[in-house]
PDB file of C-alpha atoms in Angstrom:
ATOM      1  CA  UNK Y 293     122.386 -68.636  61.639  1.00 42.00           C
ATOM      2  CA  UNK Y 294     122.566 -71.874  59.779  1.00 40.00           C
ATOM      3  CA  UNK Y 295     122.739 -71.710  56.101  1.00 43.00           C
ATOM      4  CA  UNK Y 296     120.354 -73.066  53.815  1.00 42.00           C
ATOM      5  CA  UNK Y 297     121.814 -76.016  52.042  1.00 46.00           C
ATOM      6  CA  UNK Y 298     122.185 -76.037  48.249  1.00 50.00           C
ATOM      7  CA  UNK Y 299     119.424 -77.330  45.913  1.00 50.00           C
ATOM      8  CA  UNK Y 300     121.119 -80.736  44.790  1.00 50.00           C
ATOM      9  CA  UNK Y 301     119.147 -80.296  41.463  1.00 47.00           C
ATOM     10  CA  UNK Y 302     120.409 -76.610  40.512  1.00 51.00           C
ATOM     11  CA  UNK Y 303     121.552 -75.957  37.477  1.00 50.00           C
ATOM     12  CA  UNK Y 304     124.768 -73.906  38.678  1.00 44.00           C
ATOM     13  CA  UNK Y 305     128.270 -75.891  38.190  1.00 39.00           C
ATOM     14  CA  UNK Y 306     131.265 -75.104  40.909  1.00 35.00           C
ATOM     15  CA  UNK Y 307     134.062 -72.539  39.206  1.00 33.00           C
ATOM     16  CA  UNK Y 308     136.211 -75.959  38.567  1.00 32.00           C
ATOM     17  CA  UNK Y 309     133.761 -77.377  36.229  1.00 37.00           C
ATOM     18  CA  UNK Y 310     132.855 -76.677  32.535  1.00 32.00           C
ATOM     19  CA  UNK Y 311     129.068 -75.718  32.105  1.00 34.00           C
ATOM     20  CA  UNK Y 312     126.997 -78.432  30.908  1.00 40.00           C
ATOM     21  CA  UNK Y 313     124.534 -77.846  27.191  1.00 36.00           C
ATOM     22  CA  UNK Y 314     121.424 -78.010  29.375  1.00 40.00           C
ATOM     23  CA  UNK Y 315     122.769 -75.995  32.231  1.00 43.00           C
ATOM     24  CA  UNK Y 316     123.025 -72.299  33.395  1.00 43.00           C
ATOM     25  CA  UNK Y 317     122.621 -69.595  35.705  1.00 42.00           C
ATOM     26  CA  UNK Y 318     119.515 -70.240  37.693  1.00 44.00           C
ATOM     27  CA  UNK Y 319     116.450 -67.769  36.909  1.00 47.00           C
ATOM     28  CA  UNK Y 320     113.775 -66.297  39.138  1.00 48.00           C
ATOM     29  CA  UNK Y 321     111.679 -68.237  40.279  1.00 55.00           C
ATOM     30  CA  UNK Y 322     107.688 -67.328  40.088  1.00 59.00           C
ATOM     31  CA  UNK Y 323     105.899 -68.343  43.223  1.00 69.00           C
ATOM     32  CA  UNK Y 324     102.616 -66.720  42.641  1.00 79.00           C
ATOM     33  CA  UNK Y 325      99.646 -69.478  42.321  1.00 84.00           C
ATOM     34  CA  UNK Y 326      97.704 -69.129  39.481  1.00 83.00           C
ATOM     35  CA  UNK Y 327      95.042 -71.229  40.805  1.00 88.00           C
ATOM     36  CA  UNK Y 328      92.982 -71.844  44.333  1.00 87.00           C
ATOM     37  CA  UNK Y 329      95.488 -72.132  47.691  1.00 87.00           C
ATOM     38  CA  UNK Y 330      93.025 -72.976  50.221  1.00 88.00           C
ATOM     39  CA  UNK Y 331      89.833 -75.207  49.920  1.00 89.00           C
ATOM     40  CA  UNK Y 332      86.962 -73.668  48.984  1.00 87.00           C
ATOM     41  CA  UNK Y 333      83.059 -73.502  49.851  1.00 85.00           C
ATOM     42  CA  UNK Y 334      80.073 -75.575  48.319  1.00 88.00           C
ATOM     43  CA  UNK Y 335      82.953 -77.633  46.297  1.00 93.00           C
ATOM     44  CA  UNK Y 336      81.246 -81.375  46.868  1.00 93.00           C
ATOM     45  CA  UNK Y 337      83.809 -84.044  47.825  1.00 93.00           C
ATOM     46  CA  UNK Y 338      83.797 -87.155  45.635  1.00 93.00           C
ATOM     47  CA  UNK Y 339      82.256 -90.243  47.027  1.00 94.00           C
ATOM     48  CA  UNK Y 340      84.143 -92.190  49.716  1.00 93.00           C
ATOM     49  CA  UNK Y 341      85.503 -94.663  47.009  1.00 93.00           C
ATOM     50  CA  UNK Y 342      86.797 -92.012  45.053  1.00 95.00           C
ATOM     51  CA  UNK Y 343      88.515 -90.518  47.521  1.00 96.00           C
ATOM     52  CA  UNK Y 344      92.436 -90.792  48.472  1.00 97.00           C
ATOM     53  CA  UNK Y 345      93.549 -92.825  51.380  1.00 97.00           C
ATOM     54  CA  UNK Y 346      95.227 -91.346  54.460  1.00 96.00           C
ATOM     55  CA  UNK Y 347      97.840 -92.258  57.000  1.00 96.00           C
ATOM     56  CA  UNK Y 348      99.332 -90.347  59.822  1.00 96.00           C
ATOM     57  CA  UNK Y 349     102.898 -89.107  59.928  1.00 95.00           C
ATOM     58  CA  UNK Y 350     104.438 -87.425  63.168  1.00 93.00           C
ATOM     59  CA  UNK Y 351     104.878 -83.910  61.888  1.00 89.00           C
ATOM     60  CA  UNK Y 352     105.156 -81.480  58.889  1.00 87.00           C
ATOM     61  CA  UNK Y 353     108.899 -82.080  58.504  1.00 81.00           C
ATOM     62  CA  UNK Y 354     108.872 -82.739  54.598  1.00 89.00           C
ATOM     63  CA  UNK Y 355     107.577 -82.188  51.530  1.00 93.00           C
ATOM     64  CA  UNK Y 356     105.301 -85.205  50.636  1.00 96.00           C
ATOM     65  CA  UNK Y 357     104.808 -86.388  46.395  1.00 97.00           C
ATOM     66  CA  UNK Y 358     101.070 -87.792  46.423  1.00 98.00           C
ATOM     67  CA  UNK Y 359     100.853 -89.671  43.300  1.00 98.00           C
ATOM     68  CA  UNK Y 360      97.288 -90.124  42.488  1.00 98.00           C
ATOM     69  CA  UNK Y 361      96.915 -92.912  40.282  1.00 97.00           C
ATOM     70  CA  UNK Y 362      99.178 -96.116  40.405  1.00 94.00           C
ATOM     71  CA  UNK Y 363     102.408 -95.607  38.061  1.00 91.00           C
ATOM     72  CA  UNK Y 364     101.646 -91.635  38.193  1.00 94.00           C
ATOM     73  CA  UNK Y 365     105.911 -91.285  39.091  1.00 92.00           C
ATOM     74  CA  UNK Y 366     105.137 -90.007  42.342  1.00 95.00           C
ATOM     75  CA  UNK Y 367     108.592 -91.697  43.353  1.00 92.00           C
ATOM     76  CA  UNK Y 368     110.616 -91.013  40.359  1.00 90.00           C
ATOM     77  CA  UNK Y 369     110.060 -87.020  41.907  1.00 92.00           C
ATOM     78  CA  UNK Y 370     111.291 -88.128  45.657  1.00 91.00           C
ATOM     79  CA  UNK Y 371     114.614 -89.537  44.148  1.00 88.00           C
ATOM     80  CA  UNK Y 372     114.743 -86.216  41.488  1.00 88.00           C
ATOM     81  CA  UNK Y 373     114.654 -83.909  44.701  1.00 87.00           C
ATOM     82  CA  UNK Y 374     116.391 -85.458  47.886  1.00 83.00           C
ATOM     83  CA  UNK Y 375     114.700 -84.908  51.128  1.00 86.00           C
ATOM     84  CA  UNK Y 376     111.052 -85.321  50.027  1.00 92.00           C
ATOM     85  CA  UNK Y 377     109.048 -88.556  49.927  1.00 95.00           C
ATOM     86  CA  UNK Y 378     106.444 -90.189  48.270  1.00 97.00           C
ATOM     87  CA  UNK Y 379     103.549 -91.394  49.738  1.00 97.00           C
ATOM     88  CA  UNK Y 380     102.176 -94.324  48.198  1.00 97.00           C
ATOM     89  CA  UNK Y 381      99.361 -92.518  46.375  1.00 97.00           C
ATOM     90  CA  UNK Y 382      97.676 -91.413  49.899  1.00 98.00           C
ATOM     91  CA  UNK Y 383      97.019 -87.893  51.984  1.00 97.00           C
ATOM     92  CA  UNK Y 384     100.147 -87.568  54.718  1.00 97.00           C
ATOM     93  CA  UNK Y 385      98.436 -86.405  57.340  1.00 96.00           C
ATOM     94  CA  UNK Y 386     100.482 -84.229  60.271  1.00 94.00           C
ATOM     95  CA  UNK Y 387      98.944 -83.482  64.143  1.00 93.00           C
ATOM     96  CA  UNK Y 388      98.003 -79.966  64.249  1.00 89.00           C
ATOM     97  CA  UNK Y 389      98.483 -77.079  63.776  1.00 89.00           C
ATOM     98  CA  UNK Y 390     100.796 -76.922  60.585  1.00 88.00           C
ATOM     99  CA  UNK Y 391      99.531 -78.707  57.679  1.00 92.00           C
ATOM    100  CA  UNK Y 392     102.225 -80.798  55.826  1.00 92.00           C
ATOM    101  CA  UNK Y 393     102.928 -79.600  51.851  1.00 93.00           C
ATOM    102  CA  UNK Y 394     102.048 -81.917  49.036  1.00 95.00           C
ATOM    103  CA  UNK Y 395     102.620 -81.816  45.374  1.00 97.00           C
ATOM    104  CA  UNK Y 396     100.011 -84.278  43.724  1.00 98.00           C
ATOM    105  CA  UNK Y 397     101.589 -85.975  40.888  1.00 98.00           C
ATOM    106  CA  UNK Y 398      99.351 -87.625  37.295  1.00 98.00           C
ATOM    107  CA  UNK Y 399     100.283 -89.108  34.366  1.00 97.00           C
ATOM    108  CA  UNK Y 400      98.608 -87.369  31.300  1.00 97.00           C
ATOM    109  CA  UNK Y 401      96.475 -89.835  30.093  1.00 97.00           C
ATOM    110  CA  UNK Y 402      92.877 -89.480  30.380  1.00 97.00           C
ATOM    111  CA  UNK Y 403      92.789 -91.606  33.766  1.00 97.00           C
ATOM    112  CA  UNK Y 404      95.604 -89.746  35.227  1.00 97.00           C
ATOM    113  CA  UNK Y 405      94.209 -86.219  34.707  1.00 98.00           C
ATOM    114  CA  UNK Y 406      90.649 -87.946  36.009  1.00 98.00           C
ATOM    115  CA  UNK Y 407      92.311 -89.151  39.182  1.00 98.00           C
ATOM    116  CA  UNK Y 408      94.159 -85.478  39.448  1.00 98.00           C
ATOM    117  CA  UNK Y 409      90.677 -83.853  39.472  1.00 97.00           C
ATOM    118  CA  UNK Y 410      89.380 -86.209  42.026  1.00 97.00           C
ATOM    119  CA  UNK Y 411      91.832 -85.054  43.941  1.00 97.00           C
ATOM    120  CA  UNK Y 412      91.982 -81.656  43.788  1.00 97.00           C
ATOM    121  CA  UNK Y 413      88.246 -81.449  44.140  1.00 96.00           C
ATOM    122  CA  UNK Y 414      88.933 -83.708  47.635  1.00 97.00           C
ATOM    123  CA  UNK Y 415      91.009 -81.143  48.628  1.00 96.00           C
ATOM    124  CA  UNK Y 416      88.478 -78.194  47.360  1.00 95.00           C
ATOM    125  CA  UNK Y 417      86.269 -79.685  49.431  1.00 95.00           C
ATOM    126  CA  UNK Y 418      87.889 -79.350  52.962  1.00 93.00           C
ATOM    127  CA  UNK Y 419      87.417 -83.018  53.832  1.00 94.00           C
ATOM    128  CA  UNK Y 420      91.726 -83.566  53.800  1.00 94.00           C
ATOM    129  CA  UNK Y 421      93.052 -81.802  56.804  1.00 91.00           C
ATOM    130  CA  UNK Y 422      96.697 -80.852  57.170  1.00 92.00           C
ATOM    131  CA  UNK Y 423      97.241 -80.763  53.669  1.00 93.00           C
ATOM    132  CA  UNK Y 424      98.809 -77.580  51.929  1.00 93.00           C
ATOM    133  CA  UNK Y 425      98.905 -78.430  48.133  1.00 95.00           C
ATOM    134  CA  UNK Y 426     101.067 -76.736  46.320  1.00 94.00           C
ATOM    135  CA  UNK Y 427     100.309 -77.511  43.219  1.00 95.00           C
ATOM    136  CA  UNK Y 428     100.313 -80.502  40.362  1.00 97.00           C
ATOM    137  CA  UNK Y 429     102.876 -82.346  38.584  1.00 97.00           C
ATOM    138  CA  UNK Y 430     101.684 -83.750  34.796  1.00 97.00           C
ATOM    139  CA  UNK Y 431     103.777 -86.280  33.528  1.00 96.00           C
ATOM    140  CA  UNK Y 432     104.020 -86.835  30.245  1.00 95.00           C
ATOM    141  CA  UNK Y 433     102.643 -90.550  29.422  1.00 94.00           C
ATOM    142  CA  UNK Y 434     104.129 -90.805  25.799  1.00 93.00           C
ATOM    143  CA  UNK Y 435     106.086 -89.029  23.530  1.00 93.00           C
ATOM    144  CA  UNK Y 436     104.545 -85.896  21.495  1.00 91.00           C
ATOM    145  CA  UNK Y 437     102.124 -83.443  21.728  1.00 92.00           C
ATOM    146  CA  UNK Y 438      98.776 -84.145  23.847  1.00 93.00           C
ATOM    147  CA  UNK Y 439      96.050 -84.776  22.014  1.00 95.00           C
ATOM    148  CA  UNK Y 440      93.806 -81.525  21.901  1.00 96.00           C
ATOM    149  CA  UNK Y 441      90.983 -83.357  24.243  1.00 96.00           C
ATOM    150  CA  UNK Y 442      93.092 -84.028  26.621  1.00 97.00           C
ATOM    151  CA  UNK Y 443      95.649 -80.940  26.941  1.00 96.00           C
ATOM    152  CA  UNK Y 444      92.149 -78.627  27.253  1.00 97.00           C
ATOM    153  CA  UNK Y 445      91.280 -81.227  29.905  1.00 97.00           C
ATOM    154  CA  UNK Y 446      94.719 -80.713  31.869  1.00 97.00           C
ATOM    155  CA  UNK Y 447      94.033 -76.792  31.378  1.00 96.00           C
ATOM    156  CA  UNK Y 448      90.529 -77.705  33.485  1.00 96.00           C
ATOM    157  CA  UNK Y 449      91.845 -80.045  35.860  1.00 97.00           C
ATOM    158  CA  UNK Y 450      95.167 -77.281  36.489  1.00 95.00           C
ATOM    159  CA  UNK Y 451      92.687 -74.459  37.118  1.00 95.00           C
ATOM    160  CA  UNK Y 452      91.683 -76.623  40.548  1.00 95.00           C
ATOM    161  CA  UNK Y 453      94.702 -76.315  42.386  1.00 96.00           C
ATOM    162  CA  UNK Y 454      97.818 -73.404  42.645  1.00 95.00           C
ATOM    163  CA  UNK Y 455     100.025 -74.484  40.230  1.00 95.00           C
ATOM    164  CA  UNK Y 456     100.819 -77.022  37.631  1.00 96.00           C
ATOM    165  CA  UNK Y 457     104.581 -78.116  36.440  1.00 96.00           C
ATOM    166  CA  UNK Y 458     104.560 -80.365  33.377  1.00 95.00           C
ATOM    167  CA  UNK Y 459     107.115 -82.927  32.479  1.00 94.00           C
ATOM    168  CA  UNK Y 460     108.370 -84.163  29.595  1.00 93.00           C
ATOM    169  CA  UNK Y 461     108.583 -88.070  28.152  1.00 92.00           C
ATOM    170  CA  UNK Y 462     112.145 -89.156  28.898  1.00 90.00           C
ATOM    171  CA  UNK Y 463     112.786 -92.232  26.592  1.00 85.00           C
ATOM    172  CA  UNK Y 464     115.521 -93.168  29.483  1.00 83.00           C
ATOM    173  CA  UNK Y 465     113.133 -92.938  32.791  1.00 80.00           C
ATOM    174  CA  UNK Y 466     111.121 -95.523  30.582  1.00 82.00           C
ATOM    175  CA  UNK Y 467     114.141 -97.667  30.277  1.00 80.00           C
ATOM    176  CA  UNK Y 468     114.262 -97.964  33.741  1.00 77.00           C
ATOM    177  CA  UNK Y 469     116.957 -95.894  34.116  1.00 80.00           C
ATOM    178  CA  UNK Y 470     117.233 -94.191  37.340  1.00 79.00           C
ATOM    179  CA  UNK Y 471     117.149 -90.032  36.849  1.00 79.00           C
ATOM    180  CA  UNK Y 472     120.345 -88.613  36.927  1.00 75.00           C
ATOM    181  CA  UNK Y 473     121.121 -84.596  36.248  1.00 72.00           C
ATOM    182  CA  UNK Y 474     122.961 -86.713  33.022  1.00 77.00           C
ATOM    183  CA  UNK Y 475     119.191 -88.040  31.696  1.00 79.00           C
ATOM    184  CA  UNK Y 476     117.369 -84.678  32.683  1.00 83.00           C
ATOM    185  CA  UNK Y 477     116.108 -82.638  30.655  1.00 85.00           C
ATOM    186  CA  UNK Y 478     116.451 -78.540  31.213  1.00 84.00           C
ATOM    187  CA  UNK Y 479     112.292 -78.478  31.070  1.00 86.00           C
ATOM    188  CA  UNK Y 480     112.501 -81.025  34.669  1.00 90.00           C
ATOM    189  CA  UNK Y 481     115.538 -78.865  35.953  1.00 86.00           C
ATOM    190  CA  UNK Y 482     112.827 -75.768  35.995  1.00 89.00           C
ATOM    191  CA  UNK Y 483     110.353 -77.419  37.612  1.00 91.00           C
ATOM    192  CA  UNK Y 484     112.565 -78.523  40.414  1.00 90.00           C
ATOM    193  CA  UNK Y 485     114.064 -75.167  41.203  1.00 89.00           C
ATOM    194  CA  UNK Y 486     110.335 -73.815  41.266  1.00 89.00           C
ATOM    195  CA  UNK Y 487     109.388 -76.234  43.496  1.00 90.00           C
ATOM    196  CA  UNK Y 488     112.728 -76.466  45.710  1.00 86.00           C
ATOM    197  CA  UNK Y 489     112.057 -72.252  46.124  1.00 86.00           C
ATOM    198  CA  UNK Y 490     108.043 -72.468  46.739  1.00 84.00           C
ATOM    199  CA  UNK Y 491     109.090 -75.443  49.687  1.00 78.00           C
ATOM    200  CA  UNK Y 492     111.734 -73.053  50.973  1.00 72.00           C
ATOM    201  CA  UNK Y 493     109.946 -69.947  50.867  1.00 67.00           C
ATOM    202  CA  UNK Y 494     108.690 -70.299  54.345  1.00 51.00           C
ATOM    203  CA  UNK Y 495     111.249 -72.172  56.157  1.00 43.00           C
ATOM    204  CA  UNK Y 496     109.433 -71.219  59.860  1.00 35.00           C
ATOM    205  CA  UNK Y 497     106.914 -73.026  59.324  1.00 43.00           C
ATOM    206  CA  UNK Y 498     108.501 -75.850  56.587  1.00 38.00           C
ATOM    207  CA  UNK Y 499     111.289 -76.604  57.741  1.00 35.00           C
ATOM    208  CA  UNK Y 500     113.489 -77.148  54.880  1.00 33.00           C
ATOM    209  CA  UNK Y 501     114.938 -80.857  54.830  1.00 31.00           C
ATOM    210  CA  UNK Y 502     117.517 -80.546  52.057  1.00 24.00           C
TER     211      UNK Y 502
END
C-alpha cells in the first residue's frame, strides 16, 4: 500500500532539527462543517453577471483555490500548499461523476466578503456542477481588528458554506515576499493542516496529490 506523503506545511521538525518558536506537535484536526455541504433548495442564483466563470479541467485530480475577487490571494494559497492550484477566480469544472474540491478564497474588505457571498449563494443554488466546496478562506486585507460591520458580515457570509479559515495580515506577503514556513505565522500553519486533513480524508475518491 503506498504511503501517504507528508504535509510539506506541518508543523513537525525531523529528530535532527531544533523546534522552531511557532512550531509543534501537530493537533487534531476538526473536520466537522459547521455550515451547509451540499446546495440547497429555493436558494436563488445571482444574475448571470454576478456569477463566476467556468472552464473545464480533465478530472477531479486536485484541490482547486477559487479566488473570488481579483487580488483575493487565491495563488498565494497554491504556493502555501504544494499540489493544489488556483484557478484564476473561476469554477473548475471535472466530467462526471466526482465533483472536483474547491476552497473559495476573499479578502476581508467589504467587496471581498460581497463577492464570497455571491459565490456561495451560486453554489447554494445548484447552478455550479462538479463543485464540492469545502469551505472559505478570509484574508485579512489590513492590519488589526475588523471593523464590527464587517466581521458580523463575515459571520453571515461564513454561515453559507462548511467552513471558514481566517488569515492573518502578514506585513511580508505584502512586501512581495514569497511565503516561506520562515514568514508564516502559526495562525496560517493551522489552517493548512485543517485543510491538508479535510482534502485527504477521502483519498478514494480525492486522490491526494501531495
Amino acid at each position: 500500500m503506498t504511503q501517504p506523503q507528508q504535509n510539506p506545511w506541518t508543523r513537525q521538525q525531523p529528530p535532527t532539527q531544533a523546534p522552531q518558536p511557532h512550531q509543534g506537535p501537530p493537533q487534531p484536526v476538526n473536520l466537522t462543517p459547521r455550515g451547509p455541504s451540499a446546495p440547497q433548495h429555493g436558494v436563488t442564483a445571482p444574475a448571470e453577471d454576478q456569477r463566476l466563470p467556468k472552464f473545464a479541467i480533465p478530472a477531479a485530480d486536485t484541490l482547486w483555490w477559487v479566488g473570488v475577487h481579483g487580488g483575493s490571494g487565491e495563488t498565494t494559497m497554491s504556493l502555501l500548499l504544494p499540489g493544489t492550484r488556483a484557478a484564476g477566480h473561476r469554477w473548475p469544472i471535472p466530467p462526471p461523476p466526482v465533483p472536483t474540491p474547491v476552497v473559495l478564497v476573499a479578502r476581508t474588505h467589504g467587496a471581498g466578503l460581497r463577492a464570497a457571498q455571491r459565490a456561495a449563494i451560486e453554489w447554494a443554488s445548484g447552478v455550479v456542477q462538479g463543485i464540492a466546496v469545502l469551505g472559505l478562506v478570509l484574508i485579512a486585507d489590513a492590519p488589526g481588528r475588523l471593523p464590527r460591520v464587517l466581521d458580523d458580515f463575515a459571520d453571515i457570509v461564513g454561515g453559507g458554506v462548511p467552513r471558514v479559515w481566517d488569515i492573518p495580515w502578514i506585513e511580508e506577503w505584502r512586501r512581495g515576499e514569497d511565503p516561506t514556513p520562515e514568514n508564516t505565522p502559526d495562525e496560517v500553519f493551522e489552517v493548512l493542516e485543517s485543510i491538508y486533513a479535510l482534502r485527504a480524508s477521502n483519498p478514494a475518491d480525492y486522490p491526494a496529490p501531495y
